[in-house]
Amino acid sequence: MKKLFVAALLVVGMTAFAQEKEGKRAGRERLTSEQKVDLQLKKMSKDLDLNEKQKEQVKALVGKQVEKREQKRKEMQDAKQKDRAAMKAQMQTEEAAVSSEMKKILTPEQFKKWEKIRDERKEKMKEKMAERKEMKELK
C-alpha cells in the first residue's frame, strides 16, 4: 500500500512539473535531464521525507522517466520534420502540375502575369508568416 501511495504521488508530482507555464518560464533556459531529476528528487524528498535508500530508488525511477520523456520529445520533433518535408514536396508537385495546366490554358503574356501575381502572393504570405512567428516569440 505504501509503494502504491508513493507511486501515485510520483505520478501526480511529475504531471505537475510537466505542465509548463508560459509566464513563469518565459526567458529561462531549459533544464538538463540531470537537473530535472535533481529538482524532482529534492521536491519529493522534502514533501515525502524520504530516507537515503528511497532517494536512490526514486532518483533511478525519475531518471528513467525523464529519459523516456526526452526521447519521446525528440521522436515527435523528428516526425514533425519528416511530415513537414513530405508536405512541402507534395505542395511543390501540385504547384508544378497547376502551373503546367495554366500554361496550356493561358496565353504566354497571361501566363507571365499569372506567375508574377502568384509570386507576389507568395512573398506576402512569407511576410505574414514571419510576422506571426515574431509575435508568437514575443508572447
PDB file of C-alpha atoms in Angstrom:
ATOM      1  CA  MET A   1       0.000   0.000   0.000  1.00  0.00           C
ATOM      2  CA  LYS A   2       2.864   2.336   0.845  1.00  0.00           C
ATOM      3  CA  LYS A   3       4.508   1.702  -2.537  1.00  0.00           C
ATOM      4  CA  LEU A   4       1.227   2.418  -4.314  1.00  0.00           C
ATOM      5  CA  PHE A   5       0.884   5.696  -2.425  1.00  0.00           C
ATOM      6  CA  VAL A   6       4.446   6.736  -3.324  1.00  0.00           C
ATOM      7  CA  ALA A   7       3.874   5.790  -6.969  1.00  0.00           C
ATOM      8  CA  ALA A   8       0.651   7.826  -7.077  1.00  0.00           C
ATOM      9  CA  LEU A   9       2.409  10.834  -5.583  1.00  0.00           C
ATOM     10  CA  LEU A  10       5.232  10.403  -8.058  1.00  0.00           C
ATOM     11  CA  VAL A  11       2.826  10.456 -10.999  1.00  0.00           C
ATOM     12  CA  VAL A  12       0.956  13.479  -9.646  1.00  0.00           C
ATOM     13  CA  GLY A  13       4.218  15.285  -8.944  1.00  0.00           C
ATOM     14  CA  MET A  14       5.593  14.602 -12.403  1.00  0.00           C
ATOM     15  CA  THR A  15       2.355  15.734 -14.011  1.00  0.00           C
ATOM     16  CA  ALA A  16       2.546  18.987 -12.102  1.00  0.00           C
ATOM     17  CA  PHE A  17       6.139  19.522 -13.199  1.00  0.00           C
ATOM     18  CA  ALA A  18       5.399  18.564 -16.803  1.00  0.00           C
ATOM     19  CA  GLN A  19       2.892  21.375 -17.256  1.00  0.00           C
ATOM     20  CA  GLU A  20       4.879  24.345 -18.426  1.00  0.00           C
ATOM     21  CA  LYS A  21       3.529  27.798 -17.713  1.00  0.00           C
ATOM     22  CA  GLU A  22       4.481  30.403 -20.293  1.00  0.00           C
ATOM     23  CA  GLY A  23       4.550  33.309 -17.872  1.00  0.00           C
ATOM     24  CA  LYS A  24       6.861  31.702 -15.336  1.00  0.00           C
ATOM     25  CA  ARG A  25       9.179  30.034 -17.835  1.00  0.00           C
ATOM     26  CA  ALA A  26       9.490  32.888 -20.320  1.00  0.00           C
ATOM     27  CA  GLY A  27      13.133  33.840 -20.702  1.00  0.00           C
ATOM     28  CA  ARG A  28      14.510  30.879 -18.764  1.00  0.00           C
ATOM     29  CA  GLU A  29      16.744  28.311 -20.325  1.00  0.00           C
ATOM     30  CA  ARG A  30      15.732  24.659 -20.383  1.00  0.00           C
ATOM     31  CA  LEU A  31      16.992  22.382 -17.654  1.00  0.00           C
ATOM     32  CA  THR A  32      19.218  19.437 -18.452  1.00  0.00           C
ATOM     33  CA  SER A  33      17.963  15.926 -17.760  1.00  0.00           C
ATOM     34  CA  GLU A  34      20.126  15.660 -14.651  1.00  0.00           C
ATOM     35  CA  GLN A  35      18.835  18.997 -13.349  1.00  0.00           C
ATOM     36  CA  LYS A  36      15.244  17.867 -13.890  1.00  0.00           C
ATOM     37  CA  VAL A  37      15.890  14.654 -11.958  1.00  0.00           C
ATOM     38  CA  ASP A  38      17.606  16.514  -9.114  1.00  0.00           C
ATOM     39  CA  LEU A  39      14.828  19.083  -8.899  1.00  0.00           C
ATOM     40  CA  GLN A  40      12.118  16.430  -8.727  1.00  0.00           C
ATOM     41  CA  LEU A  41      14.115  14.399  -6.222  1.00  0.00           C
ATOM     42  CA  LYS A  42      14.624  17.408  -3.920  1.00  0.00           C
ATOM     43  CA  LYS A  43      10.934  18.261  -4.024  1.00  0.00           C
ATOM     44  CA  MET A  44       9.855  14.692  -3.355  1.00  0.00           C
ATOM     45  CA  SER A  45      12.448  14.301  -0.590  1.00  0.00           C
ATOM     46  CA  LYS A  46      11.130  17.424   1.090  1.00  0.00           C
ATOM     47  CA  ASP A  47       7.455  16.550   0.630  1.00  0.00           C
ATOM     48  CA  LEU A  48       7.695  12.841   1.497  1.00  0.00           C
ATOM     49  CA  ASP A  49      10.641  12.857   3.924  1.00  0.00           C
ATOM     50  CA  LEU A  50      12.464  10.107   2.009  1.00  0.00           C
ATOM     51  CA  ASN A  51      15.378   8.183   3.507  1.00  0.00           C
ATOM     52  CA  GLU A  52      18.631   7.642   1.581  1.00  0.00           C
ATOM     53  CA  LYS A  53      17.632   4.258   0.178  1.00  0.00           C
ATOM     54  CA  GLN A  54      14.312   5.662  -1.049  1.00  0.00           C
ATOM     55  CA  LYS A  55      16.085   8.657  -2.559  1.00  0.00           C
ATOM     56  CA  GLU A  56      18.341   6.372  -4.603  1.00  0.00           C
ATOM     57  CA  GLN A  57      15.396   4.304  -5.815  1.00  0.00           C
ATOM     58  CA  VAL A  58      13.271   7.352  -6.635  1.00  0.00           C
ATOM     59  CA  LYS A  59      16.205   9.000  -8.409  1.00  0.00           C
ATOM     60  CA  ALA A  60      16.649   5.929 -10.618  1.00  0.00           C
ATOM     61  CA  LEU A  61      12.936   5.793 -11.408  1.00  0.00           C
ATOM     62  CA  VAL A  62      12.625   9.525 -12.102  1.00  0.00           C
ATOM     63  CA  GLY A  63      15.791   9.382 -14.205  1.00  0.00           C
ATOM     64  CA  LYS A  64      14.286   6.670 -16.398  1.00  0.00           C
ATOM     65  CA  GLN A  65      11.066   8.625 -16.799  1.00  0.00           C
ATOM     66  CA  VAL A  66      12.852  11.854 -17.700  1.00  0.00           C
ATOM     67  CA  GLU A  67      14.989   9.959 -20.219  1.00  0.00           C
ATOM     68  CA  LYS A  68      11.904   8.365 -21.808  1.00  0.00           C
ATOM     69  CA  ARG A  69      10.161  11.738 -21.973  1.00  0.00           C
ATOM     70  CA  GLU A  70      13.190  13.367 -23.648  1.00  0.00           C
ATOM     71  CA  GLN A  71      13.434  10.523 -26.157  1.00  0.00           C
ATOM     72  CA  LYS A  72       9.723  10.754 -26.972  1.00  0.00           C
ATOM     73  CA  ARG A  73      10.005  14.528 -27.439  1.00  0.00           C
ATOM     74  CA  LYS A  74      12.905  14.017 -29.873  1.00  0.00           C
ATOM     75  CA  GLU A  75      10.962  11.358 -31.794  1.00  0.00           C
ATOM     76  CA  MET A  76       7.987  13.692 -32.105  1.00  0.00           C
ATOM     77  CA  GLN A  77      10.177  16.532 -33.353  1.00  0.00           C
ATOM     78  CA  ASP A  78      11.815  14.244 -35.928  1.00  0.00           C
ATOM     79  CA  ALA A  79       8.420  13.014 -37.115  1.00  0.00           C
ATOM     80  CA  LYS A  80       7.228  16.603 -37.389  1.00  0.00           C
ATOM     81  CA  GLN A  81      10.235  17.485 -39.569  1.00  0.00           C
ATOM     82  CA  LYS A  82       9.655  14.464 -41.812  1.00  0.00           C
ATOM     83  CA  ASP A  83       5.975  15.319 -42.162  1.00  0.00           C
ATOM     84  CA  ARG A  84       6.853  18.915 -42.969  1.00  0.00           C
ATOM     85  CA  ALA A  85       9.330  17.832 -45.671  1.00  0.00           C
ATOM     86  CA  ALA A  86       6.796  15.426 -47.199  1.00  0.00           C
ATOM     87  CA  MET A  87       4.101  18.096 -47.229  1.00  0.00           C
ATOM     88  CA  LYS A  88       6.471  20.578 -48.851  1.00  0.00           C
ATOM     89  CA  ALA A  89       7.383  18.086 -51.578  1.00  0.00           C
ATOM     90  CA  GLN A  90       3.723  17.319 -52.204  1.00  0.00           C
ATOM     91  CA  MET A  91       2.871  21.024 -52.424  1.00  0.00           C
ATOM     92  CA  GLN A  92       5.678  21.599 -54.922  1.00  0.00           C
ATOM     93  CA  THR A  93       4.434  18.712 -57.059  1.00  0.00           C
ATOM     94  CA  GLU A  94       0.891  20.068 -57.007  1.00  0.00           C
ATOM     95  CA  GLU A  95       2.121  23.572 -57.786  1.00  0.00           C
ATOM     96  CA  ALA A  96       4.086  22.293 -60.784  1.00  0.00           C
ATOM     97  CA  ALA A  97       1.004  20.437 -62.039  1.00  0.00           C
ATOM     98  CA  VAL A  98      -1.177  23.543 -61.714  1.00  0.00           C
ATOM     99  CA  SER A  99       1.470  25.634 -63.401  1.00  0.00           C
ATOM    100  CA  SER A 100       1.694  23.267 -66.392  1.00  0.00           C
ATOM    101  CA  GLU A 101      -2.109  23.213 -66.707  1.00  0.00           C
ATOM    102  CA  MET A 102      -2.269  27.010 -66.539  1.00  0.00           C
ATOM    103  CA  LYS A 103       0.432  27.211 -69.209  1.00  0.00           C
ATOM    104  CA  LYS A 104      -1.792  25.175 -71.522  1.00  0.00           C
ATOM    105  CA  ILE A 105      -4.809  27.391 -70.834  1.00  0.00           C
ATOM    106  CA  LEU A 106      -3.319  30.894 -70.797  1.00  0.00           C
ATOM    107  CA  THR A 107      -1.527  32.839 -73.484  1.00  0.00           C
ATOM    108  CA  PRO A 108       2.215  33.417 -72.883  1.00  0.00           C
ATOM    109  CA  GLU A 109       1.548  37.016 -71.729  1.00  0.00           C
ATOM    110  CA  GLN A 110      -1.252  35.923 -69.403  1.00  0.00           C
ATOM    111  CA  PHE A 111       0.901  33.136 -68.015  1.00  0.00           C
ATOM    112  CA  LYS A 112       3.754  35.542 -67.213  1.00  0.00           C
ATOM    113  CA  LYS A 113       1.306  37.894 -65.498  1.00  0.00           C
ATOM    114  CA  TRP A 114      -0.245  34.976 -63.576  1.00  0.00           C
ATOM    115  CA  GLU A 115       3.217  33.834 -62.406  1.00  0.00           C
ATOM    116  CA  LYS A 116       4.077  37.359 -61.303  1.00  0.00           C
ATOM    117  CA  ILE A 117       0.852  37.640 -59.290  1.00  0.00           C
ATOM    118  CA  ARG A 118       1.413  34.195 -57.775  1.00  0.00           C
ATOM    119  CA  ASP A 119       4.980  35.105 -56.765  1.00  0.00           C
ATOM    120  CA  GLU A 120       3.798  38.366 -55.185  1.00  0.00           C
ATOM    121  CA  ARG A 121       1.191  36.455 -53.184  1.00  0.00           C
ATOM    122  CA  LYS A 122       3.856  34.010 -52.014  1.00  0.00           C
ATOM    123  CA  GLU A 123       6.026  36.888 -50.809  1.00  0.00           C
ATOM    124  CA  LYS A 124       3.123  38.452 -48.930  1.00  0.00           C
ATOM    125  CA  MET A 125       2.374  35.093 -47.327  1.00  0.00           C
ATOM    126  CA  LYS A 126       6.010  34.700 -46.255  1.00  0.00           C
ATOM    127  CA  GLU A 127       5.951  38.170 -44.706  1.00  0.00           C
ATOM    128  CA  LYS A 128       2.751  37.413 -42.815  1.00  0.00           C
ATOM    129  CA  MET A 129       4.144  34.126 -41.557  1.00  0.00           C
ATOM    130  CA  ALA A 130       7.320  35.877 -40.398  1.00  0.00           C
ATOM    131  CA  GLU A 131       5.216  38.459 -38.547  1.00  0.00           C
ATOM    132  CA  ARG A 132       3.159  35.731 -36.877  1.00  0.00           C
ATOM    133  CA  LYS A 133       6.299  33.900 -35.846  1.00  0.00           C
ATOM    134  CA  GLU A 134       7.735  37.123 -34.450  1.00  0.00           C
ATOM    135  CA  MET A 135       4.551  37.851 -32.488  1.00  0.00           C
ATOM    136  CA  LYS A 136       4.495  34.296 -31.161  1.00  0.00           C
ATOM    137  CA  GLU A 137       8.074  34.633 -29.914  1.00  0.00           C
ATOM    138  CA  LEU A 138       7.273  37.891 -28.131  1.00  0.00           C
ATOM    139  CA  LYS A 139       4.442  36.296 -26.140  1.00  0.00           C
TER     140      LYS A 139
END
